[in-house]
mmCIF file with all atom_site columns, C-alpha atoms in Angstrom:
data_model
loop_
_atom_site.group_PDB
_atom_site.id
_atom_site.type_symbol
_atom_site.label_atom_id
_atom_site.label_alt_id
_atom_site.label_comp_id
_atom_site.label_asym_id
_atom_site.label_entity_id
_atom_site.label_seq_id
_atom_site.pdbx_PDB_ins_code
_atom_site.Cartn_x
_atom_site.Cartn_y
_atom_site.Cartn_z
_atom_site.occupancy
_atom_site.B_iso_or_equiv
_atom_site.pdbx_formal_charge
_atom_site.auth_seq_id
_atom_site.auth_comp_id
_atom_site.auth_asym_id
_atom_site.auth_atom_id
_atom_site.pdbx_PDB_model_num
ATOM 1   C CA . UNK A 1 1   ? -33.449 137.294 -98.012  1.00 78.00 ? 1   UNK A CA 1
ATOM 2   C CA . UNK A 1 2   ? -35.856 136.976 -100.935 1.00 91.00 ? 2   UNK A CA 1
ATOM 3   C CA . UNK A 1 3   ? -38.450 139.618 -101.396 1.00 93.00 ? 3   UNK A CA 1
ATOM 4   C CA . UNK A 1 4   ? -41.311 137.575 -99.952  1.00 94.00 ? 4   UNK A CA 1
ATOM 5   C CA . UNK A 1 5   ? -39.230 136.927 -96.831  1.00 95.00 ? 5   UNK A CA 1
ATOM 6   C CA . UNK A 1 6   ? -38.347 140.544 -96.576  1.00 95.00 ? 6   UNK A CA 1
ATOM 7   C CA . UNK A 1 7   ? -41.953 141.496 -96.896  1.00 96.00 ? 7   UNK A CA 1
ATOM 8   C CA . UNK A 1 8   ? -42.959 139.077 -94.156  1.00 97.00 ? 8   UNK A CA 1
ATOM 9   C CA . UNK A 1 9   ? -40.297 140.299 -91.778  1.00 97.00 ? 9   UNK A CA 1
ATOM 10  C CA . UNK A 1 10  ? -41.270 143.884 -92.515  1.00 97.00 ? 10  UNK A CA 1
ATOM 11  C CA . UNK A 1 11  ? -44.960 143.374 -91.833  1.00 97.00 ? 11  UNK A CA 1
ATOM 12  C CA . UNK A 1 12  ? -44.268 141.421 -88.659  1.00 96.00 ? 12  UNK A CA 1
ATOM 13  C CA . UNK A 1 13  ? -42.072 144.169 -87.345  1.00 96.00 ? 13  UNK A CA 1
ATOM 14  C CA . UNK A 1 14  ? -43.569 147.370 -88.515  1.00 95.00 ? 14  UNK A CA 1
ATOM 15  C CA . UNK A 1 15  ? -47.351 146.400 -89.070  1.00 95.00 ? 15  UNK A CA 1
ATOM 16  C CA . UNK A 1 16  ? -48.017 143.390 -86.828  1.00 95.00 ? 16  UNK A CA 1
ATOM 17  C CA . UNK A 1 17  ? -51.797 144.175 -86.745  1.00 95.00 ? 17  UNK A CA 1
ATOM 18  C CA . UNK A 1 18  ? -52.145 144.081 -90.502  1.00 96.00 ? 18  UNK A CA 1
ATOM 19  C CA . UNK A 1 19  ? -54.793 141.424 -91.349  1.00 97.00 ? 19  UNK A CA 1
ATOM 20  C CA . UNK A 1 20  ? -53.929 141.164 -95.057  1.00 98.00 ? 20  UNK A CA 1
ATOM 21  C CA . UNK A 1 21  ? -50.536 141.753 -96.697  1.00 98.00 ? 21  UNK A CA 1
ATOM 22  C CA . UNK A 1 22  ? -49.858 141.218 -100.465 1.00 98.00 ? 22  UNK A CA 1
ATOM 23  C CA . UNK A 1 23  ? -46.478 141.673 -102.180 1.00 97.00 ? 23  UNK A CA 1
ATOM 24  C CA . UNK A 1 24  ? -47.168 142.991 -105.731 1.00 95.00 ? 24  UNK A CA 1
ATOM 25  C CA . UNK A 1 25  ? -45.350 144.603 -108.641 1.00 90.00 ? 25  UNK A CA 1
ATOM 26  C CA . UNK A 1 26  ? -42.257 143.380 -110.295 1.00 88.00 ? 26  UNK A CA 1
ATOM 27  C CA . UNK A 1 27  ? -41.138 141.512 -107.089 1.00 86.00 ? 27  UNK A CA 1
ATOM 28  C CA . UNK A 1 28  ? -44.273 139.280 -107.446 1.00 87.00 ? 28  UNK A CA 1
ATOM 29  C CA . UNK A 1 29  ? -44.384 139.056 -111.181 1.00 84.00 ? 29  UNK A CA 1
ATOM 30  C CA . UNK A 1 30  ? -40.813 138.034 -111.819 1.00 83.00 ? 30  UNK A CA 1
ATOM 31  C CA . UNK A 1 31  ? -39.790 141.170 -113.511 1.00 84.00 ? 31  UNK A CA 1
ATOM 32  C CA . UNK A 1 32  ? -37.666 142.435 -110.663 1.00 80.00 ? 32  UNK A CA 1
ATOM 33  C CA . UNK A 1 33  ? -34.562 144.449 -111.467 1.00 82.00 ? 33  UNK A CA 1
ATOM 34  C CA . UNK A 1 34  ? -31.761 145.916 -109.320 1.00 80.00 ? 34  UNK A CA 1
ATOM 35  C CA . UNK A 1 35  ? -33.764 149.201 -108.942 1.00 81.00 ? 35  UNK A CA 1
ATOM 36  C CA . UNK A 1 36  ? -37.132 147.611 -108.188 1.00 85.00 ? 36  UNK A CA 1
ATOM 37  C CA . UNK A 1 37  ? -39.046 148.455 -105.064 1.00 91.00 ? 37  UNK A CA 1
ATOM 38  C CA . UNK A 1 38  ? -40.989 145.899 -103.062 1.00 95.00 ? 38  UNK A CA 1
ATOM 39  C CA . UNK A 1 39  ? -44.663 146.912 -103.455 1.00 95.00 ? 39  UNK A CA 1
ATOM 40  C CA . UNK A 1 40  ? -46.777 146.000 -100.448 1.00 97.00 ? 40  UNK A CA 1
ATOM 41  C CA . UNK A 1 41  ? -50.578 146.284 -99.949  1.00 98.00 ? 41  UNK A CA 1
ATOM 42  C CA . UNK A 1 42  ? -51.720 146.164 -96.393  1.00 98.00 ? 42  UNK A CA 1
ATOM 43  C CA . UNK A 1 43  ? -55.253 146.015 -95.083  1.00 98.00 ? 43  UNK A CA 1
ATOM 44  C CA . UNK A 1 44  ? -56.196 146.071 -91.385  1.00 96.00 ? 44  UNK A CA 1
ATOM 45  C CA . UNK A 1 45  ? -57.804 147.937 -88.496  1.00 94.00 ? 45  UNK A CA 1
ATOM 46  C CA . UNK A 1 46  ? -56.985 151.549 -87.600  1.00 92.00 ? 46  UNK A CA 1
ATOM 47  C CA . UNK A 1 47  ? -54.811 150.163 -84.783  1.00 92.00 ? 47  UNK A CA 1
ATOM 48  C CA . UNK A 1 48  ? -52.533 148.953 -87.487  1.00 92.00 ? 48  UNK A CA 1
ATOM 49  C CA . UNK A 1 49  ? -51.281 152.462 -87.938  1.00 89.00 ? 49  UNK A CA 1
ATOM 50  C CA . UNK A 1 50  ? -50.995 153.394 -84.213  1.00 81.00 ? 50  UNK A CA 1
ATOM 51  C CA . UNK A 1 51  ? -52.031 156.989 -84.939  1.00 78.00 ? 51  UNK A CA 1
ATOM 52  C CA . UNK A 1 52  ? -55.774 156.900 -85.613  1.00 80.00 ? 52  UNK A CA 1
ATOM 53  C CA . UNK A 1 53  ? -55.323 157.287 -89.412  1.00 90.00 ? 53  UNK A CA 1
ATOM 54  C CA . UNK A 1 54  ? -57.089 155.259 -92.051  1.00 95.00 ? 54  UNK A CA 1
ATOM 55  C CA . UNK A 1 55  ? -54.427 155.006 -94.739  1.00 95.00 ? 55  UNK A CA 1
ATOM 56  C CA . UNK A 1 56  ? -50.724 155.460 -95.403  1.00 94.00 ? 56  UNK A CA 1
ATOM 57  C CA . UNK A 1 57  ? -48.929 155.423 -98.727  1.00 95.00 ? 57  UNK A CA 1
ATOM 58  C CA . UNK A 1 58  ? -45.217 155.891 -98.358  1.00 95.00 ? 58  UNK A CA 1
ATOM 59  C CA . UNK A 1 59  ? -41.734 154.518 -99.100  1.00 96.00 ? 59  UNK A CA 1
ATOM 60  C CA . UNK A 1 60  ? -39.756 152.892 -96.330  1.00 94.00 ? 60  UNK A CA 1
ATOM 61  C CA . UNK A 1 61  ? -36.192 151.675 -96.349  1.00 95.00 ? 61  UNK A CA 1
ATOM 62  C CA . UNK A 1 62  ? -35.939 148.229 -94.696  1.00 95.00 ? 62  UNK A CA 1
ATOM 63  C CA . UNK A 1 63  ? -33.158 145.585 -94.802  1.00 92.00 ? 63  UNK A CA 1
ATOM 64  C CA . UNK A 1 64  ? -31.515 147.118 -97.702  1.00 92.00 ? 64  UNK A CA 1
ATOM 65  C CA . UNK A 1 65  ? -34.769 147.199 -99.774  1.00 93.00 ? 65  UNK A CA 1
ATOM 66  C CA . UNK A 1 66  ? -37.047 150.087 -100.761 1.00 95.00 ? 66  UNK A CA 1
ATOM 67  C CA . UNK A 1 67  ? -40.578 149.257 -99.559  1.00 95.00 ? 67  UNK A CA 1
ATOM 68  C CA . UNK A 1 68  ? -43.338 150.948 -101.487 1.00 96.00 ? 68  UNK A CA 1
ATOM 69  C CA . UNK A 1 69  ? -46.234 150.826 -98.993  1.00 96.00 ? 69  UNK A CA 1
ATOM 70  C CA . UNK A 1 70  ? -49.987 151.052 -99.756  1.00 97.00 ? 70  UNK A CA 1
ATOM 71  C CA . UNK A 1 71  ? -51.836 150.531 -96.454  1.00 97.00 ? 71  UNK A CA 1
ATOM 72  C CA . UNK A 1 72  ? -55.526 150.990 -95.592  1.00 97.00 ? 72  UNK A CA 1
ATOM 73  C CA . UNK A 1 73  ? -58.298 150.224 -93.314  1.00 96.00 ? 73  UNK A CA 1
ATOM 74  C CA . UNK A 1 74  ? -60.927 148.168 -95.044  1.00 94.00 ? 74  UNK A CA 1
ATOM 75  C CA . UNK A 1 75  ? -63.202 151.218 -95.487  1.00 96.00 ? 75  UNK A CA 1
ATOM 76  C CA . UNK A 1 76  ? -60.288 153.405 -96.764  1.00 97.00 ? 76  UNK A CA 1
ATOM 77  C CA . UNK A 1 77  ? -59.333 150.578 -99.211  1.00 97.00 ? 77  UNK A CA 1
ATOM 78  C CA . UNK A 1 78  ? -62.838 150.580 -100.654 1.00 97.00 ? 78  UNK A CA 1
ATOM 79  C CA . UNK A 1 79  ? -62.818 154.452 -100.941 1.00 97.00 ? 79  UNK A CA 1
ATOM 80  C CA . UNK A 1 80  ? -59.428 154.405 -102.763 1.00 97.00 ? 80  UNK A CA 1
ATOM 81  C CA . UNK A 1 81  ? -60.564 151.480 -104.960 1.00 98.00 ? 81  UNK A CA 1
ATOM 82  C CA . UNK A 1 82  ? -63.527 153.686 -105.879 1.00 97.00 ? 82  UNK A CA 1
ATOM 83  C CA . UNK A 1 83  ? -61.138 156.478 -106.954 1.00 97.00 ? 83  UNK A CA 1
ATOM 84  C CA . UNK A 1 84  ? -59.035 154.178 -108.987 1.00 97.00 ? 84  UNK A CA 1
ATOM 85  C CA . UNK A 1 85  ? -62.061 152.722 -110.895 1.00 97.00 ? 85  UNK A CA 1
ATOM 86  C CA . UNK A 1 86  ? -63.296 156.270 -111.569 1.00 96.00 ? 86  UNK A CA 1
ATOM 87  C CA . UNK A 1 87  ? -60.157 156.868 -113.623 1.00 96.00 ? 87  UNK A CA 1
ATOM 88  C CA . UNK A 1 88  ? -60.229 153.317 -115.102 1.00 97.00 ? 88  UNK A CA 1
ATOM 89  C CA . UNK A 1 89  ? -56.891 152.376 -113.443 1.00 97.00 ? 89  UNK A CA 1
ATOM 90  C CA . UNK A 1 90  ? -57.552 149.731 -110.844 1.00 97.00 ? 90  UNK A CA 1
ATOM 91  C CA . UNK A 1 91  ? -54.041 149.931 -109.229 1.00 96.00 ? 91  UNK A CA 1
ATOM 92  C CA . UNK A 1 92  ? -55.041 148.588 -105.773 1.00 97.00 ? 92  UNK A CA 1
ATOM 93  C CA . UNK A 1 93  ? -57.301 145.777 -107.215 1.00 97.00 ? 93  UNK A CA 1
ATOM 94  C CA . UNK A 1 94  ? -54.549 144.627 -109.425 1.00 96.00 ? 94  UNK A CA 1
ATOM 95  C CA . UNK A 1 95  ? -52.268 144.433 -106.399 1.00 96.00 ? 95  UNK A CA 1
ATOM 96  C CA . UNK A 1 96  ? -54.923 142.479 -104.503 1.00 97.00 ? 96  UNK A CA 1
ATOM 97  C CA . UNK A 1 97  ? -55.626 140.067 -107.322 1.00 96.00 ? 97  UNK A CA 1
ATOM 98  C CA . UNK A 1 98  ? -52.154 139.465 -108.797 1.00 95.00 ? 98  UNK A CA 1
ATOM 99  C CA . UNK A 1 99  ? -49.894 139.809 -105.736 1.00 96.00 ? 99  UNK A CA 1
ATOM 100 C CA . UNK A 1 100 ? -48.301 137.059 -103.678 1.00 96.00 ? 100 UNK A CA 1
ATOM 101 C CA . UNK A 1 101 ? -49.791 136.435 -100.177 1.00 97.00 ? 101 UNK A CA 1
ATOM 102 C CA . UNK A 1 102 ? -47.651 137.486 -97.327  1.00 97.00 ? 102 UNK A CA 1
ATOM 103 C CA . UNK A 1 103 ? -50.486 137.004 -94.849  1.00 96.00 ? 103 UNK A CA 1
ATOM 104 C CA . UNK A 1 104 ? -54.259 136.957 -94.973  1.00 96.00 ? 104 UNK A CA 1
ATOM 105 C CA . UNK A 1 105 ? -55.453 133.493 -95.497  1.00 95.00 ? 105 UNK A CA 1
ATOM 106 C CA . UNK A 1 106 ? -59.328 133.238 -95.547  1.00 96.00 ? 106 UNK A CA 1
ATOM 107 C CA . UNK A 1 107 ? -59.624 137.053 -95.221  1.00 96.00 ? 107 UNK A CA 1
ATOM 108 C CA . UNK A 1 108 ? -57.527 137.572 -98.220  1.00 97.00 ? 108 UNK A CA 1
ATOM 109 C CA . UNK A 1 109 ? -59.673 135.057 -100.187 1.00 97.00 ? 109 UNK A CA 1
ATOM 110 C CA . UNK A 1 110 ? -62.827 136.865 -99.110  1.00 97.00 ? 110 UNK A CA 1
ATOM 111 C CA . UNK A 1 111 ? -61.454 140.171 -100.441 1.00 97.00 ? 111 UNK A CA 1
ATOM 112 C CA . UNK A 1 112 ? -60.360 138.553 -103.735 1.00 97.00 ? 112 UNK A CA 1
ATOM 113 C CA . UNK A 1 113 ? -63.768 136.939 -104.148 1.00 97.00 ? 113 UNK A CA 1
ATOM 114 C CA . UNK A 1 114 ? -65.458 140.250 -103.739 1.00 97.00 ? 114 UNK A CA 1
ATOM 115 C CA . UNK A 1 115 ? -63.240 142.386 -105.954 1.00 97.00 ? 115 UNK A CA 1
ATOM 116 C CA . UNK A 1 116 ? -61.842 140.109 -108.653 1.00 97.00 ? 116 UNK A CA 1
ATOM 117 C CA . UNK A 1 117 ? -65.212 140.010 -110.536 1.00 97.00 ? 117 UNK A CA 1
ATOM 118 C CA . UNK A 1 118 ? -65.020 143.803 -110.745 1.00 96.00 ? 118 UNK A CA 1
ATOM 119 C CA . UNK A 1 119 ? -61.632 143.530 -112.464 1.00 96.00 ? 119 UNK A CA 1
ATOM 120 C CA . UNK A 1 120 ? -62.721 140.810 -114.738 1.00 96.00 ? 120 UNK A CA 1
ATOM 121 C CA . UNK A 1 121 ? -65.884 142.698 -115.793 1.00 96.00 ? 121 UNK A CA 1
ATOM 122 C CA . UNK A 1 122 ? -63.667 145.473 -117.163 1.00 96.00 ? 122 UNK A CA 1
ATOM 123 C CA . UNK A 1 123 ? -64.437 149.153 -117.394 1.00 97.00 ? 123 UNK A CA 1
ATOM 124 C CA . UNK A 1 124 ? -67.694 150.587 -118.756 1.00 93.00 ? 124 UNK A CA 1
ATOM 125 C CA . UNK A 1 125 ? -66.789 153.997 -120.196 1.00 94.00 ? 125 UNK A CA 1
ATOM 126 C CA . UNK A 1 126 ? -69.795 156.166 -121.297 1.00 93.00 ? 126 UNK A CA 1
ATOM 127 C CA . UNK A 1 127 ? -69.937 157.494 -124.795 1.00 93.00 ? 127 UNK A CA 1
ATOM 128 C CA . UNK A 1 128 ? -69.196 160.976 -123.638 1.00 92.00 ? 128 UNK A CA 1
ATOM 129 C CA . UNK A 1 129 ? -66.016 159.802 -122.092 1.00 95.00 ? 129 UNK A CA 1
ATOM 130 C CA . UNK A 1 130 ? -65.024 158.011 -125.297 1.00 95.00 ? 130 UNK A CA 1
ATOM 131 C CA . UNK A 1 131 ? -65.916 161.016 -127.363 1.00 94.00 ? 131 UNK A CA 1
ATOM 132 C CA . UNK A 1 132 ? -63.755 163.293 -125.135 1.00 94.00 ? 132 UNK A CA 1
ATOM 133 C CA . UNK A 1 133 ? -60.807 160.846 -125.656 1.00 96.00 ? 133 UNK A CA 1
ATOM 134 C CA . UNK A 1 134 ? -61.344 160.870 -129.377 1.00 96.00 ? 134 UNK A CA 1
ATOM 135 C CA . UNK A 1 135 ? -61.379 164.636 -129.286 1.00 95.00 ? 135 UNK A CA 1
ATOM 136 C CA . UNK A 1 136 ? -58.010 164.654 -127.486 1.00 95.00 ? 136 UNK A CA 1
ATOM 137 C CA . UNK A 1 137 ? -56.494 162.156 -129.941 1.00 97.00 ? 137 UNK A CA 1
ATOM 138 C CA . UNK A 1 138 ? -57.814 164.238 -132.847 1.00 97.00 ? 138 UNK A CA 1
ATOM 139 C CA . UNK A 1 139 ? -56.155 167.372 -131.467 1.00 95.00 ? 139 UNK A CA 1
ATOM 140 C CA . UNK A 1 140 ? -52.785 165.697 -130.853 1.00 97.00 ? 140 UNK A CA 1
ATOM 141 C CA . UNK A 1 141 ? -52.861 164.030 -134.231 1.00 97.00 ? 141 UNK A CA 1
ATOM 142 C CA . UNK A 1 142 ? -53.218 167.381 -135.879 1.00 96.00 ? 142 UNK A CA 1
ATOM 143 C CA . UNK A 1 143 ? -50.437 168.770 -133.745 1.00 97.00 ? 143 UNK A CA 1
ATOM 144 C CA . UNK A 1 144 ? -48.234 165.946 -134.775 1.00 98.00 ? 144 UNK A CA 1
ATOM 145 C CA . UNK A 1 145 ? -48.908 166.395 -138.492 1.00 97.00 ? 145 UNK A CA 1
ATOM 146 C CA . UNK A 1 146 ? -48.122 170.150 -138.137 1.00 97.00 ? 146 UNK A CA 1
ATOM 147 C CA . UNK A 1 147 ? -45.024 169.803 -136.051 1.00 98.00 ? 147 UNK A CA 1
ATOM 148 C CA . UNK A 1 148 ? -41.566 170.404 -137.672 1.00 97.00 ? 148 UNK A CA 1
ATOM 149 C CA . UNK A 1 149 ? -39.475 170.863 -134.600 1.00 98.00 ? 149 UNK A CA 1
ATOM 150 C CA . UNK A 1 150 ? -37.793 167.442 -133.756 1.00 97.00 ? 150 UNK A CA 1
ATOM 151 C CA . UNK A 1 151 ? -38.345 167.780 -129.965 1.00 98.00 ? 151 UNK A CA 1
ATOM 152 C CA . UNK A 1 152 ? -42.002 168.860 -130.448 1.00 98.00 ? 152 UNK A CA 1
ATOM 153 C CA . UNK A 1 153 ? -42.479 165.851 -132.778 1.00 98.00 ? 153 UNK A CA 1
ATOM 154 C CA . UNK A 1 154 ? -41.139 163.398 -130.133 1.00 98.00 ? 154 UNK A CA 1
ATOM 155 C CA . UNK A 1 155 ? -43.069 164.866 -127.246 1.00 98.00 ? 155 UNK A CA 1
ATOM 156 C CA . UNK A 1 156 ? -46.247 165.068 -129.170 1.00 98.00 ? 156 UNK A CA 1
ATOM 157 C CA . UNK A 1 157 ? -45.865 161.584 -130.633 1.00 98.00 ? 157 UNK A CA 1
ATOM 158 C CA . UNK A 1 158 ? -45.338 160.115 -127.145 1.00 97.00 ? 158 UNK A CA 1
ATOM 159 C CA . UNK A 1 159 ? -48.478 161.765 -125.856 1.00 97.00 ? 159 UNK A CA 1
ATOM 160 C CA . UNK A 1 160 ? -50.387 160.685 -128.909 1.00 98.00 ? 160 UNK A CA 1
ATOM 161 C CA . UNK A 1 161 ? -49.313 157.007 -128.351 1.00 97.00 ? 161 UNK A CA 1
ATOM 162 C CA . UNK A 1 162 ? -50.430 157.159 -124.718 1.00 97.00 ? 162 UNK A CA 1
ATOM 163 C CA . UNK A 1 163 ? -53.786 158.714 -125.521 1.00 97.00 ? 163 UNK A CA 1
ATOM 164 C CA . UNK A 1 164 ? -54.462 156.438 -128.366 1.00 97.00 ? 164 UNK A CA 1
ATOM 165 C CA . UNK A 1 165 ? -53.545 153.445 -126.347 1.00 97.00 ? 165 UNK A CA 1
ATOM 166 C CA . UNK A 1 166 ? -56.011 154.479 -123.615 1.00 97.00 ? 166 UNK A CA 1
ATOM 167 C CA . UNK A 1 167 ? -58.776 155.062 -126.191 1.00 97.00 ? 167 UNK A CA 1
ATOM 168 C CA . UNK A 1 168 ? -58.265 151.642 -127.654 1.00 96.00 ? 168 UNK A CA 1
ATOM 169 C CA . UNK A 1 169 ? -58.189 149.928 -124.336 1.00 97.00 ? 169 UNK A CA 1
ATOM 170 C CA . UNK A 1 170 ? -61.321 151.603 -123.050 1.00 97.00 ? 170 UNK A CA 1
ATOM 171 C CA . UNK A 1 171 ? -63.169 151.044 -126.287 1.00 96.00 ? 171 UNK A CA 1
ATOM 172 C CA . UNK A 1 172 ? -62.431 147.372 -126.215 1.00 95.00 ? 172 UNK A CA 1
ATOM 173 C CA . UNK A 1 173 ? -63.262 146.970 -122.357 1.00 96.00 ? 173 UNK A CA 1
ATOM 174 C CA . UNK A 1 174 ? -59.832 146.859 -120.837 1.00 97.00 ? 174 UNK A CA 1
ATOM 175 C CA . UNK A 1 175 ? -58.484 148.807 -117.883 1.00 97.00 ? 175 UNK A CA 1
ATOM 176 C CA . UNK A 1 176 ? -55.910 151.518 -118.256 1.00 97.00 ? 176 UNK A CA 1
ATOM 177 C CA . UNK A 1 177 ? -52.478 151.742 -116.803 1.00 95.00 ? 177 UNK A CA 1
ATOM 178 C CA . UNK A 1 178 ? -49.499 154.221 -116.794 1.00 93.00 ? 178 UNK A CA 1
ATOM 179 C CA . UNK A 1 179 ? -45.986 154.268 -118.194 1.00 92.00 ? 179 UNK A CA 1
ATOM 180 C CA . UNK A 1 180 ? -44.591 150.818 -118.912 1.00 91.00 ? 180 UNK A CA 1
ATOM 181 C CA . UNK A 1 181 ? -47.775 149.265 -117.546 1.00 92.00 ? 181 UNK A CA 1
ATOM 182 C CA . UNK A 1 182 ? -49.768 150.923 -120.301 1.00 95.00 ? 182 UNK A CA 1
ATOM 183 C CA . UNK A 1 183 ? -47.606 149.259 -122.931 1.00 95.00 ? 183 UNK A CA 1
ATOM 184 C CA . UNK A 1 184 ? -48.062 145.910 -121.116 1.00 94.00 ? 184 UNK A CA 1
ATOM 185 C CA . UNK A 1 185 ? -51.763 146.432 -120.985 1.00 95.00 ? 185 UNK A CA 1
ATOM 186 C CA . UNK A 1 186 ? -51.903 147.157 -124.595 1.00 95.00 ? 186 UNK A CA 1
ATOM 187 C CA . UNK A 1 187 ? -49.932 144.016 -125.486 1.00 96.00 ? 187 UNK A CA 1
ATOM 188 C CA . UNK A 1 188 ? -52.144 141.852 -123.225 1.00 94.00 ? 188 UNK A CA 1
ATOM 189 C CA . UNK A 1 189 ? -55.116 143.066 -125.236 1.00 94.00 ? 189 UNK A CA 1
ATOM 190 C CA . UNK A 1 190 ? -53.477 142.413 -128.701 1.00 94.00 ? 190 UNK A CA 1
ATOM 191 C CA . UNK A 1 191 ? -49.639 142.126 -128.825 1.00 95.00 ? 191 UNK A CA 1
ATOM 192 C CA . UNK A 1 192 ? -49.355 141.976 -132.592 1.00 94.00 ? 192 UNK A CA 1
ATOM 193 C CA . UNK A 1 193 ? -51.740 144.881 -133.058 1.00 90.00 ? 193 UNK A CA 1
ATOM 194 C CA . UNK A 1 194 ? -49.933 147.003 -130.480 1.00 92.00 ? 194 UNK A CA 1
ATOM 195 C CA . UNK A 1 195 ? -46.447 146.310 -131.885 1.00 94.00 ? 195 UNK A CA 1
ATOM 196 C CA . UNK A 1 196 ? -47.440 146.769 -135.529 1.00 92.00 ? 196 UNK A CA 1
ATOM 197 C CA . UNK A 1 197 ? -49.046 150.175 -134.767 1.00 89.00 ? 197 UNK A CA 1
ATOM 198 C CA . UNK A 1 198 ? -46.052 151.223 -132.654 1.00 94.00 ? 198 UNK A CA 1
ATOM 199 C CA . UNK A 1 199 ? -43.415 150.332 -135.128 1.00 96.00 ? 199 UNK A CA 1
ATOM 200 C CA . UNK A 1 200 ? -43.266 153.696 -136.957 1.00 97.00 ? 200 UNK A CA 1
ATOM 201 C CA . UNK A 1 201 ? -42.943 155.478 -133.554 1.00 96.00 ? 201 UNK A CA 1
ATOM 202 C CA . UNK A 1 202 ? -39.926 153.485 -132.701 1.00 96.00 ? 202 UNK A CA 1
ATOM 203 C CA . UNK A 1 203 ? -38.433 154.276 -136.097 1.00 97.00 ? 203 UNK A CA 1
ATOM 204 C CA . UNK A 1 204 ? -39.277 157.946 -135.514 1.00 97.00 ? 204 UNK A CA 1
ATOM 205 C CA . UNK A 1 205 ? -41.295 157.949 -138.693 1.00 98.00 ? 205 UNK A CA 1
ATOM 206 C CA . UNK A 1 206 ? -43.879 160.409 -137.452 1.00 98.00 ? 206 UNK A CA 1
ATOM 207 C CA . UNK A 1 207 ? -45.860 160.644 -140.683 1.00 97.00 ? 207 UNK A CA 1
ATOM 208 C CA . UNK A 1 208 ? -46.442 156.925 -140.778 1.00 97.00 ? 208 UNK A CA 1
ATOM 209 C CA . UNK A 1 209 ? -47.254 156.848 -137.075 1.00 98.00 ? 209 UNK A CA 1
ATOM 210 C CA . UNK A 1 210 ? -49.853 159.670 -137.684 1.00 98.00 ? 210 UNK A CA 1
ATOM 211 C CA . UNK A 1 211 ? -51.370 157.588 -140.484 1.00 97.00 ? 211 UNK A CA 1
ATOM 212 C CA . UNK A 1 212 ? -51.767 154.514 -138.185 1.00 96.00 ? 212 UNK A CA 1
ATOM 213 C CA . UNK A 1 213 ? -53.335 156.594 -135.397 1.00 97.00 ? 213 UNK A CA 1
ATOM 214 C CA . UNK A 1 214 ? -55.691 158.122 -137.991 1.00 97.00 ? 214 UNK A CA 1
ATOM 215 C CA . UNK A 1 215 ? -56.745 154.560 -139.010 1.00 96.00 ? 215 UNK A CA 1
ATOM 216 C CA . UNK A 1 216 ? -57.314 153.607 -135.399 1.00 95.00 ? 216 UNK A CA 1
ATOM 217 C CA . UNK A 1 217 ? -59.355 156.684 -134.799 1.00 95.00 ? 217 UNK A CA 1
ATOM 218 C CA . UNK A 1 218 ? -61.671 155.846 -137.756 1.00 95.00 ? 218 UNK A CA 1
ATOM 219 C CA . UNK A 1 219 ? -62.167 152.385 -136.338 1.00 94.00 ? 219 UNK A CA 1
ATOM 220 C CA . UNK A 1 220 ? -63.477 153.696 -133.031 1.00 94.00 ? 220 UNK A CA 1
ATOM 221 C CA . UNK A 1 221 ? -65.780 156.360 -134.386 1.00 93.00 ? 221 UNK A CA 1
ATOM 222 C CA . UNK A 1 222 ? -63.612 158.865 -136.190 1.00 94.00 ? 222 UNK A CA 1
ATOM 223 C CA . UNK A 1 223 ? -62.436 162.390 -135.504 1.00 93.00 ? 223 UNK A CA 1
ATOM 224 C CA . UNK A 1 224 ? -64.180 164.611 -132.918 1.00 90.00 ? 224 UNK A CA 1
ATOM 225 C CA . UNK A 1 225 ? -63.636 168.324 -133.311 1.00 78.00 ? 225 UNK A CA 1
ATOM 226 C CA . UNK A 1 226 ? -65.962 171.108 -134.382 1.00 70.00 ? 226 UNK A CA 1
ATOM 227 C CA . UNK A 1 227 ? -68.973 171.484 -131.998 1.00 67.00 ? 227 UNK A CA 1
ATOM 228 C CA . UNK A 1 228 ? -67.804 168.986 -129.413 1.00 65.00 ? 228 UNK A CA 1
ATOM 229 C CA . UNK A 1 229 ? -68.862 170.006 -125.825 1.00 70.00 ? 229 UNK A CA 1
ATOM 230 C CA . UNK A 1 230 ? -66.604 168.611 -123.200 1.00 69.00 ? 230 UNK A CA 1
#
């Protein structure tokens, strides 16, 4: 069966009381690989769980597939969305907005109408938050320039790429993501800019990469170091 068919059968068998079911992730976006899970967001009443709980995040084997499950009552969904937004990583809202409908109809549309404007508005990071991130980038940048051990260089450069990408995204009003999704978020913001700045890192030219990070840091306010209170 296709992933959407597997998802529908799984929900019907294991979570028949779910009011909303959305298949998200690579199975929905067309980037599915042999190792991909099927990501499922479920929203429904407490009875959906059959145990009085309000949420369940787990991985379940079903019909030869690995089902990565994110299931909530509506109140729990709202609480977890709040936690995501506080870290600028709206994982659940992205699933809700971008996934493929398994079930939900009008109820799904109501939830999307409520939450999609939050996604579209983007994050609003306070100056203290951005300054703290500039401080972190400044520290990692100095560590990279000082590093001589090849392993230390690679590890530090990877962290520096991650923290610089997050700083650029937040400064420009874009949500954060993790791992491969961070790279994709950076390219959605500005693909040429992202690839140009990352090129020295791919070539393991750490001095040139540090120079490019330094230039980015100056564009968003410069170094933060002495006297900064976190």
